[in-house]
Structures are given as C-alpha cells and as structure tokens.
CSV table of C-alpha atoms and ligand atoms in Angstrom, one decimal:
chain,number,residue,atom,x,y,z
A,1,UNK,CA,-31.3,-42.7,66.8
A,2,UNK,CA,-30.3,-40.4,64.0
A,3,UNK,CA,-32.5,-41.7,61.7
A,4,UNK,CA,-35.0,-42.4,64.1
A,5,UNK,CA,-35.6,-39.3,64.9
A,6,UNK,CA,-35.6,-38.6,61.1
A,7,UNK,CA,-38.8,-41.5,60.3
A,8,UNK,CA,-40.1,-40.0,63.4
A,9,UNK,CA,-40.4,-36.1,61.7
A,10,UNK,CA,-41.4,-37.3,59.0
A,11,UNK,CA,-44.1,-39.2,60.2
A,12,UNK,CA,-45.6,-36.3,61.4
A,13,UNK,CA,-44.9,-34.1,58.6
A,14,UNK,CA,-47.3,-36.5,56.8
A,15,UNK,CA,-49.9,-36.2,59.9
A,16,UNK,CA,-49.9,-32.5,60.4
A,17,UNK,CA,-50.6,-32.5,56.4
A,18,UNK,CA,-53.1,-35.2,56.0
A,19,UNK,CA,-55.0,-33.4,59.1
A,20,UNK,CA,-54.7,-29.7,56.8
A,21,UNK,CA,-55.9,-31.6,54.2
A,22,UNK,CA,-58.8,-33.3,55.7
A,23,UNK,CA,-60.1,-30.1,57.4
A,24,UNK,CA,-60.2,-28.0,54.1
A,25,UNK,CA,-62.4,-30.5,52.9
A,26,UNK,CA,-64.8,-31.3,55.8
A,27,UNK,CA,-66.0,-27.9,57.5
A,28,UNK,CA,-69.1,-26.7,56.3
A,29,UNK,CA,-68.4,-27.9,52.4
A,30,UNK,CA,-70.4,-30.5,51.3
A,31,UNK,CA,-68.2,-32.9,49.2
A,32,UNK,CA,-69.4,-33.8,45.5
A,33,UNK,CA,-68.3,-35.8,42.5
A,34,UNK,CA,-69.8,-33.6,40.2
A,35,UNK,CA,-70.6,-30.2,40.6
A,36,UNK,CA,-74.1,-28.7,38.1
A,37,UNK,CA,-73.7,-25.1,37.5
A,38,UNK,CA,-76.6,-23.7,34.9
A,39,UNK,CA,-76.5,-20.9,33.6
A,40,UNK,CA,-79.3,-18.9,32.1
A,41,UNK,CA,-79.1,-15.9,29.1
A,42,UNK,CA,-81.4,-13.5,28.7
A,43,UNK,CA,-80.6,-13.4,24.4
A,44,UNK,CA,-77.6,-15.0,24.0
A,45,UNK,CA,-77.2,-13.1,20.3
A,46,UNK,CA,-76.4,-9.8,23.3
A,47,UNK,CA,-72.7,-9.0,22.2
A,48,UNK,CA,-71.8,-8.4,25.8
A,49,UNK,CA,-73.7,-11.3,27.3
A,50,UNK,CA,-71.8,-13.5,24.5
A,51,UNK,CA,-68.8,-12.1,26.1
A,52,UNK,CA,-69.9,-13.1,29.4
A,53,UNK,CA,-70.9,-16.6,28.3
A,54,UNK,CA,-67.4,-17.3,26.2
A,55,UNK,CA,-65.3,-16.5,29.7
A,56,UNK,CA,-67.5,-18.5,31.7
A,57,UNK,CA,-66.3,-21.5,29.8
A,58,UNK,CA,-63.4,-20.8,29.6
A,59,UNK,CA,-62.7,-20.0,33.3
A,60,UNK,CA,-63.8,-23.9,33.8
A,61,UNK,CA,-62.2,-24.9,31.5
A,62,UNK,CA,-58.6,-23.9,32.7
A,63,UNK,CA,-60.1,-24.9,36.8
A,64,UNK,CA,-61.2,-28.2,36.4
A,65,UNK,CA,-58.5,-29.6,37.2
A,66,UNK,CA,-57.8,-27.5,40.9
A,67,UNK,CA,-61.4,-29.1,41.9
A,68,UNK,CA,-61.5,-32.6,43.2
A,69,UNK,CA,-64.7,-32.8,42.2
A,70,UNK,CA,-65.8,-32.1,38.3
A,71,UNK,CA,-67.5,-29.1,37.0
A,72,UNK,CA,-70.8,-29.6,34.1
A,73,UNK,CA,-72.1,-26.2,32.8
A,74,UNK,CA,-75.2,-26.1,31.0
A,75,UNK,CA,-75.6,-22.7,29.6
A,76,UNK,CA,-79.6,-22.5,28.5
A,77,UNK,CA,-80.7,-19.6,25.9
A,78,UNK,CA,-83.5,-17.4,26.7
A,79,UNK,CA,-84.4,-15.9,23.9
A,80,UNK,CA,-85.7,-12.9,25.4
A,81,UNK,CA,-89.4,-15.0,27.0
A,82,UNK,CA,-90.3,-14.9,30.8
A,83,UNK,CA,-91.7,-18.1,29.8
A,84,UNK,CA,-89.3,-20.0,28.6
A,85,UNK,CA,-86.7,-18.3,31.7
A,86,UNK,CA,-89.1,-19.2,33.9
A,87,UNK,CA,-89.7,-22.9,32.8
A,88,UNK,CA,-85.0,-23.6,32.6
A,89,UNK,CA,-84.8,-22.4,35.8
A,90,UNK,CA,-87.9,-25.0,37.0
A,91,UNK,CA,-86.0,-27.9,34.8
A,92,UNK,CA,-82.3,-27.3,36.6
A,93,UNK,CA,-84.3,-26.9,39.9
A,94,UNK,CA,-86.4,-30.6,39.3
A,95,UNK,CA,-82.8,-31.6,37.9
A,96,UNK,CA,-81.4,-30.7,41.1
A,97,UNK,CA,-78.8,-28.7,40.1
A,98,UNK,CA,-76.0,-26.8,42.4
A,99,UNK,CA,-76.3,-23.7,41.8
A,100,UNK,CA,-77.9,-21.7,39.3
A,101,UNK,CA,-77.2,-18.3,37.6
A,102,UNK,CA,-79.6,-16.2,35.7
A,103,UNK,CA,-79.3,-13.4,33.5
A,104,UNK,CA,-83.1,-12.2,34.1
A,105,UNK,CA,-84.9,-11.5,30.9
A,106,UNK,CA,-87.1,-8.9,32.5
A,107,UNK,CA,-85.4,-7.7,36.3
A,108,UNK,CA,-88.4,-6.8,37.8
A,109,UNK,CA,-89.4,-10.5,37.7
A,110,UNK,CA,-87.2,-12.1,40.3
A,111,UNK,CA,-89.9,-12.5,43.2
A,112,UNK,CA,-91.2,-15.9,42.0
A,113,UNK,CA,-86.9,-17.1,40.6
A,114,UNK,CA,-86.4,-16.4,44.7
A,115,UNK,CA,-88.8,-18.3,46.0
A,116,UNK,CA,-89.1,-21.4,44.1
A,117,UNK,CA,-85.0,-21.9,44.5
A,118,UNK,CA,-85.3,-20.8,48.1
A,119,UNK,CA,-87.9,-24.1,48.6
A,120,UNK,CA,-85.2,-26.3,46.8
A,121,UNK,CA,-82.5,-24.6,48.4
A,122,UNK,CA,-80.4,-23.9,45.3
A,123,UNK,CA,-78.2,-20.8,45.7
A,124,UNK,CA,-78.8,-18.5,43.0
A,125,UNK,CA,-76.5,-16.4,41.5
A,126,UNK,CA,-77.9,-13.3,38.9
A,127,UNK,CA,-75.5,-11.6,36.9
A,128,UNK,CA,-75.9,-8.4,34.9
A,129,UNK,CA,-79.3,-7.5,35.1
A,130,UNK,CA,-79.7,-6.5,38.4
A,131,UNK,CA,-83.0,-8.0,40.6
A,132,UNK,CA,-84.5,-5.2,42.6
A,133,UNK,CA,-83.4,-4.4,45.9
A,134,UNK,CA,-86.6,-6.4,47.9
A,135,UNK,CA,-86.2,-8.9,45.9
A,136,UNK,CA,-83.1,-9.4,46.2
A,137,UNK,CA,-83.0,-9.0,50.4
A,138,UNK,CA,-86.2,-12.4,50.3
A,139,UNK,CA,-83.3,-15.0,50.7
A,140,UNK,CA,-79.9,-14.9,52.3
A,141,UNK,CA,-79.2,-17.5,49.4
A,142,UNK,CA,-79.4,-14.7,46.6
A,143,UNK,CA,-76.0,-13.3,44.7
A,144,UNK,CA,-75.8,-10.7,42.0
A,145,UNK,CA,-72.5,-10.0,39.5
A,146,UNK,CA,-72.7,-6.7,37.8
A,147,UNK,CA,-71.1,-3.6,36.8
A,148,UNK,CA,-70.2,-0.4,38.4
A,149,UNK,CA,-72.8,1.4,36.5
A,150,UNK,CA,-72.3,4.8,37.7
A,151,UNK,CA,-68.0,4.7,37.5
A,152,UNK,CA,-68.4,3.3,33.5
A,153,UNK,CA,-71.1,6.4,32.8
A,154,UNK,CA,-68.0,9.2,34.5
A,155,UNK,CA,-65.5,7.9,33.2
A,156,UNK,CA,-67.3,8.3,28.9
A,157,UNK,CA,-68.4,11.6,30.6
A,158,UNK,CA,-63.7,11.9,31.0
A,159,UNK,CA,-63.6,10.7,27.7
A,160,UNK,CA,-65.7,13.4,26.2
A,161,UNK,CA,-65.1,16.6,28.3
A,162,UNK,CA,-61.0,15.5,27.5
A,163,UNK,CA,-61.9,15.6,23.7
A,164,UNK,CA,-64.6,18.6,24.3
A,165,UNK,CA,-61.7,20.2,26.1
A,166,UNK,CA,-58.6,19.9,23.5
A,167,UNK,CA,-60.8,19.3,20.5
A,168,UNK,CA,-63.1,22.4,21.0
A,169,UNK,CA,-62.5,24.2,17.2
A,170,UNK,CA,-63.6,20.5,15.4
A,171,UNK,CA,-65.8,19.6,18.2
A,172,UNK,CA,-67.8,22.5,18.7
A,173,UNK,CA,-69.5,23.0,15.6
A,174,UNK,CA,-71.5,25.9,16.1
A,175,UNK,CA,-69.1,28.0,18.0
A,176,UNK,CA,-71.9,28.4,20.7
A,177,UNK,CA,-69.4,26.6,23.8
A,178,UNK,CA,-72.4,24.1,24.6
A,179,UNK,CA,-72.1,20.4,23.6
A,180,UNK,CA,-75.2,19.9,21.9
A,181,UNK,CA,-76.1,15.8,22.0
A,182,UNK,CA,-78.0,13.3,21.4
A,183,UNK,CA,-78.2,9.9,23.3
A,184,UNK,CA,-78.2,5.9,22.4
A,185,UNK,CA,-80.1,4.5,25.7
A,186,UNK,CA,-80.2,0.5,26.0
A,187,UNK,CA,-83.6,-1.5,27.0
A,188,UNK,CA,-85.5,1.0,29.5
A,189,UNK,CA,-85.6,-0.6,33.1
A,190,UNK,CA,-82.4,-1.6,33.0
A,191,UNK,CA,-80.3,-0.4,35.6
A,192,UNK,CA,-77.3,-0.1,33.4
A,193,UNK,CA,-79.1,2.0,31.4
A,194,UNK,CA,-80.4,4.1,33.3
A,195,UNK,CA,-77.1,5.0,35.4
A,196,UNK,CA,-75.0,5.6,32.4
A,197,UNK,CA,-78.0,7.8,30.8
A,198,UNK,CA,-78.3,10.0,34.0
A,199,UNK,CA,-74.6,10.1,35.6
A,200,UNK,CA,-73.2,11.0,32.3
A,201,UNK,CA,-74.0,13.6,31.5
A,202,UNK,CA,-74.6,14.2,35.7
A,203,UNK,CA,-70.5,14.2,35.8
A,204,UNK,CA,-70.6,16.7,32.8
A,205,UNK,CA,-72.1,18.9,34.4
A,206,UNK,CA,-70.2,18.8,37.9
A,207,UNK,CA,-66.7,19.6,35.9
A,208,UNK,CA,-69.6,22.7,34.5
A,209,UNK,CA,-69.2,22.2,30.8
A,210,UNK,CA,-72.8,22.8,29.4
A,211,UNK,CA,-75.2,20.6,27.6
A,212,UNK,CA,-78.2,20.8,25.1
A,213,UNK,CA,-79.7,17.9,24.1
A,214,UNK,CA,-81.7,17.4,20.9
A,215,UNK,CA,-82.7,14.0,21.4
A,216,UNK,CA,-82.7,10.7,23.1
A,217,UNK,CA,-84.1,7.8,22.9
A,218,UNK,CA,-84.0,3.5,23.3
A,219,UNK,CA,-82.0,1.4,21.1
A,220,UNK,CA,-82.2,-1.4,23.1
A,221,UNK,CA,-78.5,-1.8,23.1
A,222,UNK,CA,-79.0,-2.9,19.4
A,223,UNK,CA,-77.6,-1.8,17.1
A,224,UNK,CA,-79.5,-1.8,14.0
A,225,UNK,CA,-82.1,0.2,15.9
A,226,UNK,CA,-79.0,2.3,16.4
A,227,UNK,CA,-78.7,2.2,12.9
A,228,UNK,CA,-81.6,3.4,12.4
A,229,UNK,CA,-82.0,6.2,15.1
A,230,UNK,CA,-78.7,8.0,14.0
A,231,UNK,CA,-79.7,8.1,10.8
A,232,UNK,CA,-83.2,10.1,11.7
A,233,UNK,CA,-81.5,11.8,13.9
A,234,UNK,CA,-79.2,13.6,10.8
A,235,UNK,CA,-81.2,14.2,8.9
A,236,UNK,CA,-83.9,16.2,11.3
A,237,UNK,CA,-80.7,17.6,13.0
A,238,UNK,CA,-77.7,17.1,10.4
A,239,UNK,CA,-74.1,18.6,11.4
A,240,UNK,CA,-75.6,20.3,14.2
A,241,UNK,CA,-75.2,17.4,16.3
A,242,UNK,CA,-71.6,17.5,18.7
A,243,UNK,CA,-71.4,14.5,20.6
A,244,UNK,CA,-72.8,11.2,20.5
A,245,UNK,CA,-73.8,9.2,23.4
A,246,UNK,CA,-74.7,5.7,23.9
A,247,UNK,CA,-75.0,3.8,26.2
A,248,UNK,CA,-72.9,0.1,25.4
A,249,UNK,CA,-70.2,-0.2,22.2
A,250,UNK,CA,-72.6,-2.2,19.3
A,251,UNK,CA,-74.7,0.9,19.9
A,252,UNK,CA,-72.4,3.4,18.8
A,253,UNK,CA,-70.8,1.5,15.8
A,254,UNK,CA,-74.6,1.6,14.9
A,255,UNK,CA,-74.4,5.2,15.1
A,256,UNK,CA,-71.2,5.2,13.7
A,257,UNK,CA,-72.4,3.6,10.6
A,258,UNK,CA,-75.1,6.3,10.6
A,259,UNK,CA,-71.8,8.8,10.6
A,260,UNK,CA,-70.1,7.1,8.3
A,261,UNK,CA,-73.0,6.2,5.7
A,262,UNK,CA,-74.1,10.2,5.9
A,263,UNK,CA,-71.1,11.8,5.7
A,264,UNK,CA,-73.0,14.7,3.1
A,265,UNK,CA,-75.0,15.4,6.0
A,266,UNK,CA,-72.2,15.2,9.3
A,267,UNK,CA,-69.1,15.7,9.8
A,268,UNK,CA,-67.7,13.0,12.6
A,269,UNK,CA,-69.0,13.9,15.5
A,270,UNK,CA,-67.7,12.2,19.3
A,271,UNK,CA,-68.9,9.2,20.0
A,272,UNK,CA,-68.8,7.0,22.8
A,273,UNK,CA,-69.9,3.6,24.2
A,274,UNK,CA,-69.3,1.7,26.9
A,275,UNK,CA,-68.3,-2.6,26.9
A,276,UNK,CA,-65.1,-2.6,25.4
A,277,UNK,CA,-65.9,-4.9,22.6
A,278,UNK,CA,-63.6,-5.8,19.8
A,279,UNK,CA,-65.2,-4.5,17.3
A,280,UNK,CA,-65.4,-1.5,18.9
A,281,UNK,CA,-62.3,-0.6,19.8
A,282,UNK,CA,-60.7,-1.6,16.1
A,283,UNK,CA,-63.1,0.8,16.0
A,284,UNK,CA,-61.1,3.8,18.1
A,285,UNK,CA,-58.0,2.9,16.4
A,286,UNK,CA,-59.1,3.8,13.4
A,287,UNK,CA,-60.2,7.1,14.7
A,288,UNK,CA,-64.1,6.4,13.8
A,289,UNK,CA,-65.6,6.1,18.1
A,290,UNK,CA,-63.6,8.3,20.2
A,291,UNK,CA,-63.3,6.6,23.3
A,292,UNK,CA,-65.2,3.4,24.8
A,293,UNK,CA,-65.2,2.6,28.8
A,294,UNK,CA,-64.4,-1.3,29.6
A,295,UNK,CA,-67.4,-3.3,31.0
A,296,UNK,CA,-64.7,-6.2,32.4
A,297,UNK,CA,-66.7,-9.5,30.6
A,298,UNK,CA,-64.3,-11.5,32.0
A,299,UNK,CA,-63.7,-10.1,35.6
A,300,UNK,CA,-67.7,-11.5,36.0
A,301,UNK,CA,-66.9,-14.5,34.1
A,302,UNK,CA,-64.2,-15.8,37.0
A,303,UNK,CA,-67.1,-13.4,40.2
A,304,UNK,CA,-69.8,-16.1,38.6
A,305,UNK,CA,-67.7,-18.7,38.5
A,306,UNK,CA,-66.1,-17.9,42.0
A,307,UNK,CA,-69.6,-17.9,44.4
A,308,UNK,CA,-71.2,-20.6,41.6
A,309,UNK,CA,-68.2,-22.9,43.0
A,310,UNK,CA,-68.7,-21.5,46.6
A,311,UNK,CA,-72.5,-21.8,47.0
A,312,UNK,CA,-72.7,-24.6,45.1
A,313,UNK,CA,-70.3,-26.5,47.6
A,314,UNK,CA,-71.9,-24.9,50.4
A,315,UNK,CA,-69.8,-22.4,50.9
A,316,UNK,CA,-69.9,-18.5,52.7
A,317,UNK,CA,-68.1,-16.7,50.8
A,318,UNK,CA,-65.0,-16.1,52.9
A,319,UNK,CA,-62.6,-16.0,49.6
A,320,UNK,CA,-64.6,-13.7,48.4
A,321,UNK,CA,-63.1,-9.7,48.0
A,322,UNK,CA,-64.8,-7.0,47.8
A,323,UNK,CA,-68.9,-8.9,48.0
A,324,UNK,CA,-70.9,-4.9,49.7
A,325,UNK,CA,-73.8,-6.6,51.9
A,326,UNK,CA,-72.6,-10.1,51.9
A,327,UNK,CA,-74.3,-10.1,48.3
A,328,UNK,CA,-73.5,-7.9,46.1
A,329,UNK,CA,-69.9,-8.0,43.1
A,330,UNK,CA,-69.8,-5.6,41.2
A,331,UNK,CA,-66.6,-5.1,39.3
A,332,UNK,CA,-65.0,-1.6,38.0
A,333,UNK,CA,-64.0,-0.2,34.8
A,334,UNK,CA,-61.2,1.3,32.6
A,335,UNK,CA,-61.2,3.5,29.8
A,336,UNK,CA,-59.8,3.4,27.1
A,337,UNK,CA,-59.2,6.1,23.6
A,338,UNK,CA,-57.0,6.3,21.0
A,339,UNK,CA,-53.7,7.6,23.5
A,340,UNK,CA,-54.3,3.1,25.0
A,341,UNK,CA,-55.9,0.9,22.8
A,342,UNK,CA,-53.1,-0.7,21.5
A,343,UNK,CA,-52.7,-2.5,24.9
A,344,UNK,CA,-56.0,-3.8,24.3
A,345,UNK,CA,-56.2,-5.0,20.8
A,346,UNK,CA,-53.3,-7.2,21.8
B,1,BGC,C1,-74.1,-3.9,28.4
B,1,BGC,C2,-74.7,-4.2,27.6
B,1,BGC,C3,-75.8,-5.3,27.4
B,1,BGC,C4,-76.5,-6.0,28.5
B,1,BGC,C5,-77.6,-6.7,28.2
B,1,BGC,C6,-74.8,-4.1,30.2
B,1,BGC,O1,-74.1,-4.1,31.0
B,1,BGC,O2,-73.8,-2.8,28.3
B,1,BGC,O3,-73.8,-4.5,26.1
B,1,BGC,O4,-76.9,-5.6,25.9
B,1,BGC,O5,-76.0,-5.6,29.6
B,1,BGC,O6,-78.2,-7.0,29.6
B,2,CA,CA1,-71.6,23.7,20.5
C-alpha cells in the first residue's frame, strides 16, 4: 500500500513538472531550432564598439547551452557608410533573421530601416547610437540599449571637482580660481557627445566652480584627431590649459600623447575621459590620465543579448528589468581614478 502511494506521488510529480516545463515552452513564444541574430556595426574599428561586440560574442558562447535552440550570431561592419548598412539590413531581412541589432551609422536615419523591418515583422534592437524619439515610436518592436549619458557627464565632473579642490595649487596654474579648459567632443550629433559636453560643464557650475572655455572641437571619437587638435591647442594656449575634458577615452589618450610630446610647453593638466577601456585604466595607473567613467560594455552587451533572444522568440520582455517606456534600456556608469583603478586592472 505504502509503496503504491509512493509510486503515485512520483507519478504526480512527473506529471506536474511536465506541465510546468510544457507551459514554459508554449505560451506566446515560438519554438525554434535556431535563432539567427544579425548585428551591423557603424565601424568595427571603434574601440568601444568592438568591446561591445566581443562581449556579445562571449555571452552567446557562455549561454548557448541554456537554450534548446542554437544561436547564430552574425556581425557585419558598415565601415561608416549608411549605404553599406542599408544593404546589410536588407540582407538580414531577406534571409529572414529573427532579430536585427543595429549600431546606426547615422542616428537620424532610422525611419527607412524601421519601416522595412516592420513590414517583415523582424524586431530591431538599436544600440549605442540612439534613433530620434519620433523614429523609436514608429513601431512597437523597436528597442534601444545604451548608456546614461547625463550620469557619465556628472561623474566626469565629480572627478574634475575633486582633483581641482584638493590640488588647486597644482592645477590652477594662473591662480585665478577659475578652470581654463579645452573640450574634445565626440562625433557631432551623437547623443552621448551632445549630452556629455553639456552636462559636465553644467554639473561643475552647479557645484559653484567657475570655468573658462579656451577651445572646443569635435575629434569624432578618434585618438589621432584628438592628438592633432590637442597639439594645436598646446601651441596656442601652452600651459594655460588646466583641464582637458574628453567625451571618450581614446580621445583623452590622444590628448595625453600630445601633452607628453610637448612637455616643454605644458605641465600636466587634469585629463578625463569616458568609457573605461583597458588603455585608459593603464594610463590612470601610470599617473597620466586623471580619471575615466566606465560605460559598461559588458552590461550593454548583456542587455542586447537578453532583449534579442526574447523578442526573436516572440516574447514581450517580461523578464528584462528597468525598461523605460518598454523600449529603452540605459545602463549606469562608475567612475575610476587612481583610488580604485586597481579593481579594474585585474
Ligand atoms: C563611446 C565612444 C564611441 C561611440 C561610438 C560612445 O558611447 O563613448 O567611445 O566611439 O559611442 O558610437
Ligand atoms: Ca585658472
């Protein structure tokens, strides 16, 4: 009798668990043998973008065995051309991919892409280069993954104000109590460039710190352009430059290079970047760059992956936390200076 009851219990356990597993697989989710995700990058040689794509590749490798379907991920490089990118997206659509991740070449030109994907019913996950709001609202299967640009600017301002206040005799070179600065901006029109440029200065003003702009210009997120801009500014303003703000790390490193090559004309100013790439961590450790703000490429890649896998199966993002308006996922930042850089150099 007891034995019979036990078998019955085991049997009902099996039935219940089959039911639970069964529910998980059915519902609104399509069941597929393979999920194909296409990723088009505005420029593969952009250091930060390649960090995101490396992370994405790694995440797929690590997670593949958790799913009962294969994940096929294809990366293509638009090489800075909207025409290339349009063709790449057409190809993904014609081959009936399950989701397409787009790092836009031109963030103001998402409308055609969205309309095409909509007619083929293939969800789009934009990342790092944010479409304008009007375009984001063209269809409900359009998502965006990026960073919290205003927060990164405010953290950059925190690094500068802390250094400025505690080392004024070193950095206020002309002893007027005002920060004389130059600003290296990212690509014109890029949301991160616009917001970072505006809010780092705004935030310092709010802290009661006075600033005087000596020069600002775009170096298009690129190190060599930043190096030549900075070299020109050093020739023009010499040791009057007290702070170098840079919208990203590779430009800050370019500026650092110019400063080191012209050490007869300028004593080291405060130099701050954003992104937290390995080279900037090393530069901070070596006492060159003052600080950076990590834009978490791994967390951004994870969000892209989670959203893509879910929408590719027809899911509705129930398990993805902190989505703004059901469309936007913007990841937070962390600041890095000599005080905590060792944690990130491991
Ligand atoms: C990063 C830059 C990068 C750019 C590319 C920005 O968020 O900070 O380093 O070049 O995105 O779109
Ligand atoms: Ca000054």
